[in-house]
mmCIF file of C-alpha atoms and ligand atoms in Angstrom:
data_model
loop_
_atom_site.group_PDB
_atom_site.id
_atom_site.type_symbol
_atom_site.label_atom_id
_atom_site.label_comp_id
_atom_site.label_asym_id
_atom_site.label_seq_id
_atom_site.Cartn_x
_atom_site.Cartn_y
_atom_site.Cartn_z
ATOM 1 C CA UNK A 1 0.000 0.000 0.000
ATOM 2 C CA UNK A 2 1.468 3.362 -1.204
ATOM 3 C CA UNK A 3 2.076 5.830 2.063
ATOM 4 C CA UNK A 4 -0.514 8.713 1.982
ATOM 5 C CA UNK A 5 -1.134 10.114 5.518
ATOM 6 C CA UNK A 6 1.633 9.798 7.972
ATOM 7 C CA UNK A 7 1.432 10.778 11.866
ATOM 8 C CA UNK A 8 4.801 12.324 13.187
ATOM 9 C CA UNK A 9 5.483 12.246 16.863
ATOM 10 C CA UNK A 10 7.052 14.676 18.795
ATOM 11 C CA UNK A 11 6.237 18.602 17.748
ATOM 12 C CA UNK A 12 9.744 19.833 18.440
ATOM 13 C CA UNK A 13 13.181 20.713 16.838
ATOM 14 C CA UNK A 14 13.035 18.066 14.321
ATOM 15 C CA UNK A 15 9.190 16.972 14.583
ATOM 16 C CA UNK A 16 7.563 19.982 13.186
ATOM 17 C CA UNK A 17 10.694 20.136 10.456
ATOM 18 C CA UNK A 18 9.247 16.978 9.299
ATOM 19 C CA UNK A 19 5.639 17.704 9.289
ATOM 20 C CA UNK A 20 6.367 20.415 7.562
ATOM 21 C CA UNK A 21 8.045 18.938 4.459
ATOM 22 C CA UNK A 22 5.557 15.872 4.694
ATOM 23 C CA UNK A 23 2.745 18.373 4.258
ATOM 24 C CA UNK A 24 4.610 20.432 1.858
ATOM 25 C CA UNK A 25 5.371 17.629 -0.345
ATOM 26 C CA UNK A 26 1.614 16.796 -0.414
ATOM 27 C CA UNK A 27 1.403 13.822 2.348
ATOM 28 C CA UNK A 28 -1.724 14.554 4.853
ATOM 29 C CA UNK A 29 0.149 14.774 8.125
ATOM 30 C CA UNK A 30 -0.951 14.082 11.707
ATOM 31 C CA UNK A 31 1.428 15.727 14.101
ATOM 32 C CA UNK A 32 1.200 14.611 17.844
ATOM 33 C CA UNK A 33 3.070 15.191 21.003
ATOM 34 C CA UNK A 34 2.328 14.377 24.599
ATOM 35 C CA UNK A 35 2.631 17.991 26.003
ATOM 36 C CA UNK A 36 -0.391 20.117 24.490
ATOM 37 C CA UNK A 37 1.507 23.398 24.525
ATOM 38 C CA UNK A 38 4.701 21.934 22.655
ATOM 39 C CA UNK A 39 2.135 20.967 20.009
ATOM 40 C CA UNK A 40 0.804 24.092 20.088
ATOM 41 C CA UNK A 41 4.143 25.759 19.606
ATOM 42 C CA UNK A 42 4.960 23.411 17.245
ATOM 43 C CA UNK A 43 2.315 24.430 14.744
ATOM 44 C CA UNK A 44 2.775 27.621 15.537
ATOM 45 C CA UNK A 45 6.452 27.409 14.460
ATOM 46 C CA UNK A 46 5.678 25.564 11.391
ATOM 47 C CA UNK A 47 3.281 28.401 10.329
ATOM 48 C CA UNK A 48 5.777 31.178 10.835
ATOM 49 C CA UNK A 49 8.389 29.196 8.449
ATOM 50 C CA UNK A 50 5.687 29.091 6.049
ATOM 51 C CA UNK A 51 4.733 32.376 5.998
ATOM 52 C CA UNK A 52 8.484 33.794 6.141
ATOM 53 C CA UNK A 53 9.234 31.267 2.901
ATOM 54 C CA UNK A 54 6.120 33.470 1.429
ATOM 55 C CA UNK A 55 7.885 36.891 1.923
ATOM 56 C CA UNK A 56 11.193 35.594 0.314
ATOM 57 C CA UNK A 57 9.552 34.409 -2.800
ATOM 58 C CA UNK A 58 10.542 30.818 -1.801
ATOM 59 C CA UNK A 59 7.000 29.476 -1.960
ATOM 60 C CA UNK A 60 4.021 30.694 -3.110
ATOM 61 C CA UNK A 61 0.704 31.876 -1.137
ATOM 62 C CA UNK A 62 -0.730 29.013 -2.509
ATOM 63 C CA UNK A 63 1.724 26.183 -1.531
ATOM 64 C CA UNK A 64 1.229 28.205 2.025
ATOM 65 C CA UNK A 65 -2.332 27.189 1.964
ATOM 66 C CA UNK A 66 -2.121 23.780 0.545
ATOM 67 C CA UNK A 67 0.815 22.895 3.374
ATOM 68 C CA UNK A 68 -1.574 23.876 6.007
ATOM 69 C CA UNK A 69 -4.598 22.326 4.634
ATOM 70 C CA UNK A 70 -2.626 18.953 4.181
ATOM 71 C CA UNK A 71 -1.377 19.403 8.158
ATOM 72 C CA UNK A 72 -3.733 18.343 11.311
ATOM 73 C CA UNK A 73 -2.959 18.464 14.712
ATOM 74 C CA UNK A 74 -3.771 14.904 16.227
ATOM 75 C CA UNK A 75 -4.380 14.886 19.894
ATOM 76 C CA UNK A 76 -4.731 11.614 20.304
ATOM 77 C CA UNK A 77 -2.272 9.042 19.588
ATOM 78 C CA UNK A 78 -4.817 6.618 18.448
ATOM 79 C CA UNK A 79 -4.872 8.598 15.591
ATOM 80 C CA UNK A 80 -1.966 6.612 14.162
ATOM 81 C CA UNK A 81 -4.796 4.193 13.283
ATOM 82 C CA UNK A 82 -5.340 6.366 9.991
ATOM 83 C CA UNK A 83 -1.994 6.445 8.854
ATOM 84 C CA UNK A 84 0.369 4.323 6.411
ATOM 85 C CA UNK A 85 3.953 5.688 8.189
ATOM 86 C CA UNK A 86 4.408 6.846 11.550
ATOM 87 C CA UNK A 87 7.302 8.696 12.196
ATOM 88 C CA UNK A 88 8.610 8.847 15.646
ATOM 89 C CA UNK A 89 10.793 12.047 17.090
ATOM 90 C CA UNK A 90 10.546 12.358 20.427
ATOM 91 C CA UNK A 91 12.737 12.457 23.012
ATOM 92 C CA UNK A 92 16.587 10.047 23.053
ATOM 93 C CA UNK A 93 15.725 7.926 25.350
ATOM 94 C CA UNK A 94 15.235 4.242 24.369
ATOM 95 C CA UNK A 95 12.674 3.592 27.461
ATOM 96 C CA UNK A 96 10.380 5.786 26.565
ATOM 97 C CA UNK A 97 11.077 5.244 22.557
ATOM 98 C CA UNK A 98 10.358 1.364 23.489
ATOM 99 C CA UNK A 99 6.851 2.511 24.877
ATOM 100 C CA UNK A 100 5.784 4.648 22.528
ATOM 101 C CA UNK A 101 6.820 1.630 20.506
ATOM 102 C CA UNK A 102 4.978 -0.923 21.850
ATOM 103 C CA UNK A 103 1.785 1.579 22.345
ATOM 104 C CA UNK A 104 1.660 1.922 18.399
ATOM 105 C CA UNK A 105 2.444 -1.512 17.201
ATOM 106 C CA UNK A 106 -1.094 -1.986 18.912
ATOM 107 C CA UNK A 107 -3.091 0.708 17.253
ATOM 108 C CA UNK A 108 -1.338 0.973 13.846
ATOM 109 C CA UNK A 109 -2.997 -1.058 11.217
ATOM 110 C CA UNK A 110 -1.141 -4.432 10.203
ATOM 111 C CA UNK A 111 0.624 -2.451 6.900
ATOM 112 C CA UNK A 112 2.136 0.963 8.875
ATOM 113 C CA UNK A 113 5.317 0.651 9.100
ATOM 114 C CA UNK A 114 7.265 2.924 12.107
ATOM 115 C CA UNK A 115 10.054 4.731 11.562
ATOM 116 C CA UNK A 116 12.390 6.884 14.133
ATOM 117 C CA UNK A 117 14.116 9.855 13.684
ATOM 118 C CA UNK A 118 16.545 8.741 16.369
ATOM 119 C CA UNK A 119 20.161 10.121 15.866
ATOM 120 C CA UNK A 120 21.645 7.157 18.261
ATOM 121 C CA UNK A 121 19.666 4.844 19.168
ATOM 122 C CA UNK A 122 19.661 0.881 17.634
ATOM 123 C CA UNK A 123 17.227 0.614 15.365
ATOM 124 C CA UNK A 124 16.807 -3.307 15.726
ATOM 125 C CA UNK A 125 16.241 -2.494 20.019
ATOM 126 C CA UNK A 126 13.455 -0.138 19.264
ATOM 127 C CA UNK A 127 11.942 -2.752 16.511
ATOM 128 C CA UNK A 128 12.167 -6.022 18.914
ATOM 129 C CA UNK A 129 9.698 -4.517 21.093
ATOM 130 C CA UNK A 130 7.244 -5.065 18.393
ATOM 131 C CA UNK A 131 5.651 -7.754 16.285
ATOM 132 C CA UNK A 132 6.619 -6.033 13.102
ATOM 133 C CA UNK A 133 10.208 -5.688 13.325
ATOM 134 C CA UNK A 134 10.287 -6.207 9.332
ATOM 135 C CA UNK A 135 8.386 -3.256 9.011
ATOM 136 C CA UNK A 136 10.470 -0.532 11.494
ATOM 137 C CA UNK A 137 13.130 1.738 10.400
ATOM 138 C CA UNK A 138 15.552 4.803 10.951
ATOM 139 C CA UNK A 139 14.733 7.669 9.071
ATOM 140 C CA UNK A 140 17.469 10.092 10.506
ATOM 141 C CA UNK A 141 16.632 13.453 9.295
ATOM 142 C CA UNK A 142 19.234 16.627 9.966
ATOM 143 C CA UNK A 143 19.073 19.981 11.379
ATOM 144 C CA UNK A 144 16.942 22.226 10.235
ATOM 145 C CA UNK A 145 14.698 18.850 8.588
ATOM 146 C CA UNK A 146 13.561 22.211 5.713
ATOM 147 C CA UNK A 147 16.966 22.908 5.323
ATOM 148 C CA UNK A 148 19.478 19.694 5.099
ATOM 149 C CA UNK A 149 18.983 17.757 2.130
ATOM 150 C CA UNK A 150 20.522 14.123 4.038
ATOM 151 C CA UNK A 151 17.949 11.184 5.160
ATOM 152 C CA UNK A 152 20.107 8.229 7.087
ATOM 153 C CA UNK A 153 17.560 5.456 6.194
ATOM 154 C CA UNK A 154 18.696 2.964 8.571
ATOM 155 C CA UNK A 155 18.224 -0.724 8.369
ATOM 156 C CA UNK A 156 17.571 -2.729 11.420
ATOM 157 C CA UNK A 157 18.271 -6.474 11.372
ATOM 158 C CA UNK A 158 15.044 -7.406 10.174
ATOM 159 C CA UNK A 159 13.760 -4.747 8.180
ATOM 160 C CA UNK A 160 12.105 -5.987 4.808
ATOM 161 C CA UNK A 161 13.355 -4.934 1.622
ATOM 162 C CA UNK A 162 9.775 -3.356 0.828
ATOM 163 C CA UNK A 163 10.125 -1.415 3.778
ATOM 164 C CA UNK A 164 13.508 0.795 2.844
ATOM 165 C CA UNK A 165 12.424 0.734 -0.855
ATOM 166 C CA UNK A 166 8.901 2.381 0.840
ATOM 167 C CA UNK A 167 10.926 5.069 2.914
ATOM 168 C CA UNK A 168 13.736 5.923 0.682
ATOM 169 C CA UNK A 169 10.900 6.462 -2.151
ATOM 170 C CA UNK A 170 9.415 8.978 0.294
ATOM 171 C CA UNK A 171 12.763 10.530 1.364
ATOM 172 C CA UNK A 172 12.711 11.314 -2.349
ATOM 173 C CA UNK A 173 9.427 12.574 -2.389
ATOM 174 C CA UNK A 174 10.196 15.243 0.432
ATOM 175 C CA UNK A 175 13.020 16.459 -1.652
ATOM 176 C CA UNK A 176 15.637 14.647 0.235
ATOM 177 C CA UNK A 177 18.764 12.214 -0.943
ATOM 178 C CA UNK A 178 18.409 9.171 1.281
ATOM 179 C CA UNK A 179 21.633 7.488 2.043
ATOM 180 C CA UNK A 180 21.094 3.783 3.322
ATOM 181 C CA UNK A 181 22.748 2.676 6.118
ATOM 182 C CA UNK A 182 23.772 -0.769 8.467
ATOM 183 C CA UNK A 183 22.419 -0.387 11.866
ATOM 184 C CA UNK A 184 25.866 0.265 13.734
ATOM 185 C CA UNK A 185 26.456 2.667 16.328
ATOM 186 C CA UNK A 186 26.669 5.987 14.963
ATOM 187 C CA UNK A 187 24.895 5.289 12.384
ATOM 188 C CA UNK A 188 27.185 7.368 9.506
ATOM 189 C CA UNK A 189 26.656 10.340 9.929
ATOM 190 C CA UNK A 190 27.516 10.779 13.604
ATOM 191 C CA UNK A 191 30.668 8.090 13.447
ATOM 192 C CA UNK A 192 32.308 10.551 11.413
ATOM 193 C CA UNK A 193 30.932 13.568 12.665
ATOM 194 C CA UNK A 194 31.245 13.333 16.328
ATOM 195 C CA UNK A 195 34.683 11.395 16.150
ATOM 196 C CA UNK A 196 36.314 15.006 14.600
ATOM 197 C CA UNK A 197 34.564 17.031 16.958
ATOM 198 C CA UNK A 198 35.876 15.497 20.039
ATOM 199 C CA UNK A 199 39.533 15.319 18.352
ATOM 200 C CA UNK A 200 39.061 19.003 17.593
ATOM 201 C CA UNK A 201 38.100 19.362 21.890
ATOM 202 C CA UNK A 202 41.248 16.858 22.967
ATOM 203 C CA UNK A 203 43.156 19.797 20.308
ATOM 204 C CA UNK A 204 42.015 22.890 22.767
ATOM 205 C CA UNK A 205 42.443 20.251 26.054
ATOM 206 C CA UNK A 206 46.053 19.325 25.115
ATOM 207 C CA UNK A 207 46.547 23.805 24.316
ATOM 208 C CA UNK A 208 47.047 22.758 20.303
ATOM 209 C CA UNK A 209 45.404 25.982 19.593
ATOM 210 C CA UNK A 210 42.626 27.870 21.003
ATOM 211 C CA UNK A 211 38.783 27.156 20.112
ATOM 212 C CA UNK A 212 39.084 29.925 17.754
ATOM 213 C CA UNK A 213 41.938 29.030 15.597
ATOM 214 C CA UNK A 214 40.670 25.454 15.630
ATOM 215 C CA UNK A 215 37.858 26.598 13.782
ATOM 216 C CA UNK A 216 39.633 29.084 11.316
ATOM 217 C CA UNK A 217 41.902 25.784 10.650
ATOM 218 C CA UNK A 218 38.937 23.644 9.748
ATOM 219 C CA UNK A 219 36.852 26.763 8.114
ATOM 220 C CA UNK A 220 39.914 28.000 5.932
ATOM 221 C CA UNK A 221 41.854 24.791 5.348
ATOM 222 C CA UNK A 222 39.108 22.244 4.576
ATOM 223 C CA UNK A 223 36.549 24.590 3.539
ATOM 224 C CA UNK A 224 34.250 23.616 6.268
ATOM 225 C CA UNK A 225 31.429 25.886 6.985
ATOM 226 C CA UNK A 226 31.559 25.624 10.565
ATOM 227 C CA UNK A 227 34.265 24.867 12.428
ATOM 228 C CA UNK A 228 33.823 21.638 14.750
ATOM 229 C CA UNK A 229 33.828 23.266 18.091
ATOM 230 C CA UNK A 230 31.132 26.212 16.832
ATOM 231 C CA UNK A 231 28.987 23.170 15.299
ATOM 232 C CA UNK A 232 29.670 21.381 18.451
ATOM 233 C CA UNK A 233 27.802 24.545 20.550
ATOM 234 C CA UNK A 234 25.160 24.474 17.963
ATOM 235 C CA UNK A 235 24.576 20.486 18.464
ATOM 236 C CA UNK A 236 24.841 20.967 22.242
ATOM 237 C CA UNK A 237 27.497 19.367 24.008
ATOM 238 C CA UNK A 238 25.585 17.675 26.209
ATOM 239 C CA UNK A 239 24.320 15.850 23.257
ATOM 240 C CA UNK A 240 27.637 15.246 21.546
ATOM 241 C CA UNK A 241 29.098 13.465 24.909
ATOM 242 C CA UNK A 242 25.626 11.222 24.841
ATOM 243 C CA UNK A 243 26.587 10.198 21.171
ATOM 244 C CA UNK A 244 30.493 9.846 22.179
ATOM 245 C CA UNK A 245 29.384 7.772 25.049
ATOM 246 C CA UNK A 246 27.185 5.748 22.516
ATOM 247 C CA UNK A 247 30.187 4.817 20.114
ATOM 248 C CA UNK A 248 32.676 3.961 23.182
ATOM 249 C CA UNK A 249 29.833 1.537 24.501
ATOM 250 C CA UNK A 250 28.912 0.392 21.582
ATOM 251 C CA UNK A 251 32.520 -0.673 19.745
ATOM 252 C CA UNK A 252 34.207 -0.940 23.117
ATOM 253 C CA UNK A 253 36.978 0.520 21.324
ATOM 254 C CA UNK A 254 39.123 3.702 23.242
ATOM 255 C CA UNK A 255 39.493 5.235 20.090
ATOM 256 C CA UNK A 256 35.935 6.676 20.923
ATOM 257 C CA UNK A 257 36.494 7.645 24.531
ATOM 258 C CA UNK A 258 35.470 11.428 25.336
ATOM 259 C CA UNK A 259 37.621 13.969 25.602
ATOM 260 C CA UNK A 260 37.675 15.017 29.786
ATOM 261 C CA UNK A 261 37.264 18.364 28.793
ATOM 262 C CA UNK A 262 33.786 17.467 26.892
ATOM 263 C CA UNK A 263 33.189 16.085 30.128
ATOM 264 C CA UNK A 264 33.825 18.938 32.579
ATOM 265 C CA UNK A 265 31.914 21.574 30.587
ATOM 266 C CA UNK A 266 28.824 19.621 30.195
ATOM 267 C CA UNK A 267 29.104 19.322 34.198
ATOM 268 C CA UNK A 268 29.477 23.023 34.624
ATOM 269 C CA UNK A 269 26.430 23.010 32.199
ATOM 270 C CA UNK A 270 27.988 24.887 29.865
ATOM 271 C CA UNK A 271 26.328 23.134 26.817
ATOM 272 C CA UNK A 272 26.870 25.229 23.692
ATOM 273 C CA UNK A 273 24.497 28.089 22.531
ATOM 274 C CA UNK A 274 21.268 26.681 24.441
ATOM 275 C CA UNK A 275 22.832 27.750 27.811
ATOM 276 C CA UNK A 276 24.857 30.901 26.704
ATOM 277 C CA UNK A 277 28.646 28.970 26.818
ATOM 278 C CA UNK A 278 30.347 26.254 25.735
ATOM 279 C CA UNK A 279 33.353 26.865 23.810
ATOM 280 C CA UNK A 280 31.990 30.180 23.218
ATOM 281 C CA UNK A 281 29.979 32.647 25.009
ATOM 282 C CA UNK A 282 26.509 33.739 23.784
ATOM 283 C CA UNK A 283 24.145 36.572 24.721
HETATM 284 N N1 LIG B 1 18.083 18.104 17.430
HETATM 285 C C1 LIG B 1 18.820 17.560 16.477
HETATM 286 O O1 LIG B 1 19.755 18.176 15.938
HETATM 287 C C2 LIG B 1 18.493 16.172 15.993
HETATM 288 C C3 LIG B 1 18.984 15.729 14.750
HETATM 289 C C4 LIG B 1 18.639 14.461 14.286
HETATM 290 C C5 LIG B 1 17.851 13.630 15.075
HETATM 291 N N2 LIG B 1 17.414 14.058 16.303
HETATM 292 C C6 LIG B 1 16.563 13.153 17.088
HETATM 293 O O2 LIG B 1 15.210 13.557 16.945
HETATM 294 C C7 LIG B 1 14.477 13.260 18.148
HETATM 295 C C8 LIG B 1 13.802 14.518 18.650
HETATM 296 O O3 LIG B 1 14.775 15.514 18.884
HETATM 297 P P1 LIG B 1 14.382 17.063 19.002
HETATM 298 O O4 LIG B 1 15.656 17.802 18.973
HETATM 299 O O5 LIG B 1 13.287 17.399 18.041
HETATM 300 O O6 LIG B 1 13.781 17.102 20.488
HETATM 301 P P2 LIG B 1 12.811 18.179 21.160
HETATM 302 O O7 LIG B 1 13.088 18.119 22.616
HETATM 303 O O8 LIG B 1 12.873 19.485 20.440
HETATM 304 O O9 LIG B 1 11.323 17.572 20.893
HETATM 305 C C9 LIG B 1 10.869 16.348 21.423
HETATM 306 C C10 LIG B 1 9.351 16.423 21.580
HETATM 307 O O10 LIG B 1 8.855 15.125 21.918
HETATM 308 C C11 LIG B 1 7.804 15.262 22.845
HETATM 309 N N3 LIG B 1 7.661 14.001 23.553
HETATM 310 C C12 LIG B 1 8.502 13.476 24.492
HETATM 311 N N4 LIG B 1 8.053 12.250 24.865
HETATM 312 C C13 LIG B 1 6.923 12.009 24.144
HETATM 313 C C14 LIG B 1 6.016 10.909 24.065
HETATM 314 N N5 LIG B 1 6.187 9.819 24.803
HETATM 315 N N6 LIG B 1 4.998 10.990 23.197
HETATM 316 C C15 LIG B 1 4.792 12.095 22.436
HETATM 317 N N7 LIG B 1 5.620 13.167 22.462
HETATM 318 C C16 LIG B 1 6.664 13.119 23.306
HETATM 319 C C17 LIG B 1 8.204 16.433 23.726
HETATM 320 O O11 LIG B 1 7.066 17.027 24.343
HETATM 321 C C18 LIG B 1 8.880 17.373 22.716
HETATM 322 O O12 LIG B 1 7.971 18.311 22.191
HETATM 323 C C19 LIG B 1 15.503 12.625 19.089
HETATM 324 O O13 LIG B 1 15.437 11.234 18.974
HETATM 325 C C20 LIG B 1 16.830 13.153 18.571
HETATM 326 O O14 LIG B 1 17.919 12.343 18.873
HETATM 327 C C21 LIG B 1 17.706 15.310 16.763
#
């Protein structure tokens, strides 16, 4: 069955980036999240980058009013009863990923398959908790989900053929390049990403060069257009020492461990741009 409506869970960050390109690229989307005011804001946010695309000629008034019309809120979760794909992107934590898990392999009809935006997790965990493991999957969109053109379409252990052919069709659809992708920790995109930016950290712990020249070296010499310890702010480093913490467990290998320095800022909660410092200092 071709996917027409899809439910996405979790109206924040990444959530209401999805919805909104679902519902741009004509799917009828269901967002829902537990907390009635983050849906709220949510929408609300999804709106605004709809009506700012309109006043820089990026979209038309038109394909304003057609993304709206083809968006619903969904208060209920048993709303995923209507829908051909649920996508899942709520919060990193595989507990309550695993429940939400189990809670829709009961209402979803027998052909939805369930995909999670997780950046982290393991895919075939999240899909053993349900009796269609064949029919879960990553979808790892990036940051901002309008902006980055990259889908990780990650393939548990069991995931069917049909399945990835099913989701990297719609990655397609939603304007995106899917890349597929072994269900390892890391996934791709993080085992190479977060890997540089904690070398770059052990670089200012070790007094290679300051933060700022790091980033000139990587900006100037590799023509990057961040440099790793700005990006690594813009993550949050509390987040990059969860996905360090994720490749040391999961390779048992030292070549992963975090740098101490990763470690000490994130317990001064100094965590990048969302609390004012990390390896810079933010108004
Ligand atoms: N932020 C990023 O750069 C990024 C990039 C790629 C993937 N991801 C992944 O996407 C997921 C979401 O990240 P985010 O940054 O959008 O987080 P966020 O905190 O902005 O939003 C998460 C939302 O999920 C809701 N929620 C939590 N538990 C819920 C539940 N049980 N049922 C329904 N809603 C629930 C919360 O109310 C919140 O609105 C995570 O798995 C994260 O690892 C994040």
């Amino acid at each position: 069955m071709a996917i027409k409506r899809v439910m996405v869970i979790g109206a924040g960050q990444m959530g209401a980036g999805i919805a909104q390109v679902a519902a741009q690229a004509g799917f009828e989307v269901l967002l829902h999240d537990a907390n009635e005011t983050a849906l709220d804001k949510g929408m609300q946010r999804i709106e605004k980058l709809l009506i700012r695309a309109v006043q820089k000629t990026r979209i038309t008034d038109e394909e304003k009013t057609s993304t709206l019309n083809n968006l619903k809120r969904a208060e209920k979760l048993e709303d995923a009863r209507t829908c051909d794909l649920v996508i899942e992107a709520i919060v990193e934590n595989m507990d309550v990923k695993t429940k939400l898990f189990r809670e829709l392999d009961e209402i979803a009809l027998a052909h939805t398959i369930l995909a999670t935006n997780t950046s982290s997790l393991p895919i075939t965990e999240i899909a053993a908790v349900t009796k269609r493991p064949e029919q879960v999957i990553g979808m790892h969109f990036m940051n901002p989900v309008p902006v980055m053109k990259l889908v990780e379409v990650i393939r548990g252990i069991q995931t069917n053929d049909e399945t990835y052919e099913k989701i990297a069709q719609m990655a397609d659809k939603l304007g995106k390049t899917a890349v597929e992708v072994a269900d390892f920790p890391g996934f791709a995109a993080n085992r190479i990403l977060m890997p540089m930016i904690n070398e770059a950290i052990y670089a200012v712990y070790e007094g290679v060069a300051s933060p700022e020249d790091i980033d000139t070296v990587m900006k100037l010499g590799m023509n990057h257009p961040m440099g790793p310890l700005e990006l690594a702010d813009f993550i949050g480093l509390d987040t990059c020492l969860y996905i360090m913490e994720v490749l040391y467990d999961g390779f048992a290998d030292s070549k992963y461990r975090p740098c101490p320095l990763l470690r000490k800022y994130v317990k001064a909660g100094w965590l990048g741009k969302k609390s004012g410092r990390g390896f810079y200092v933010y108004n």
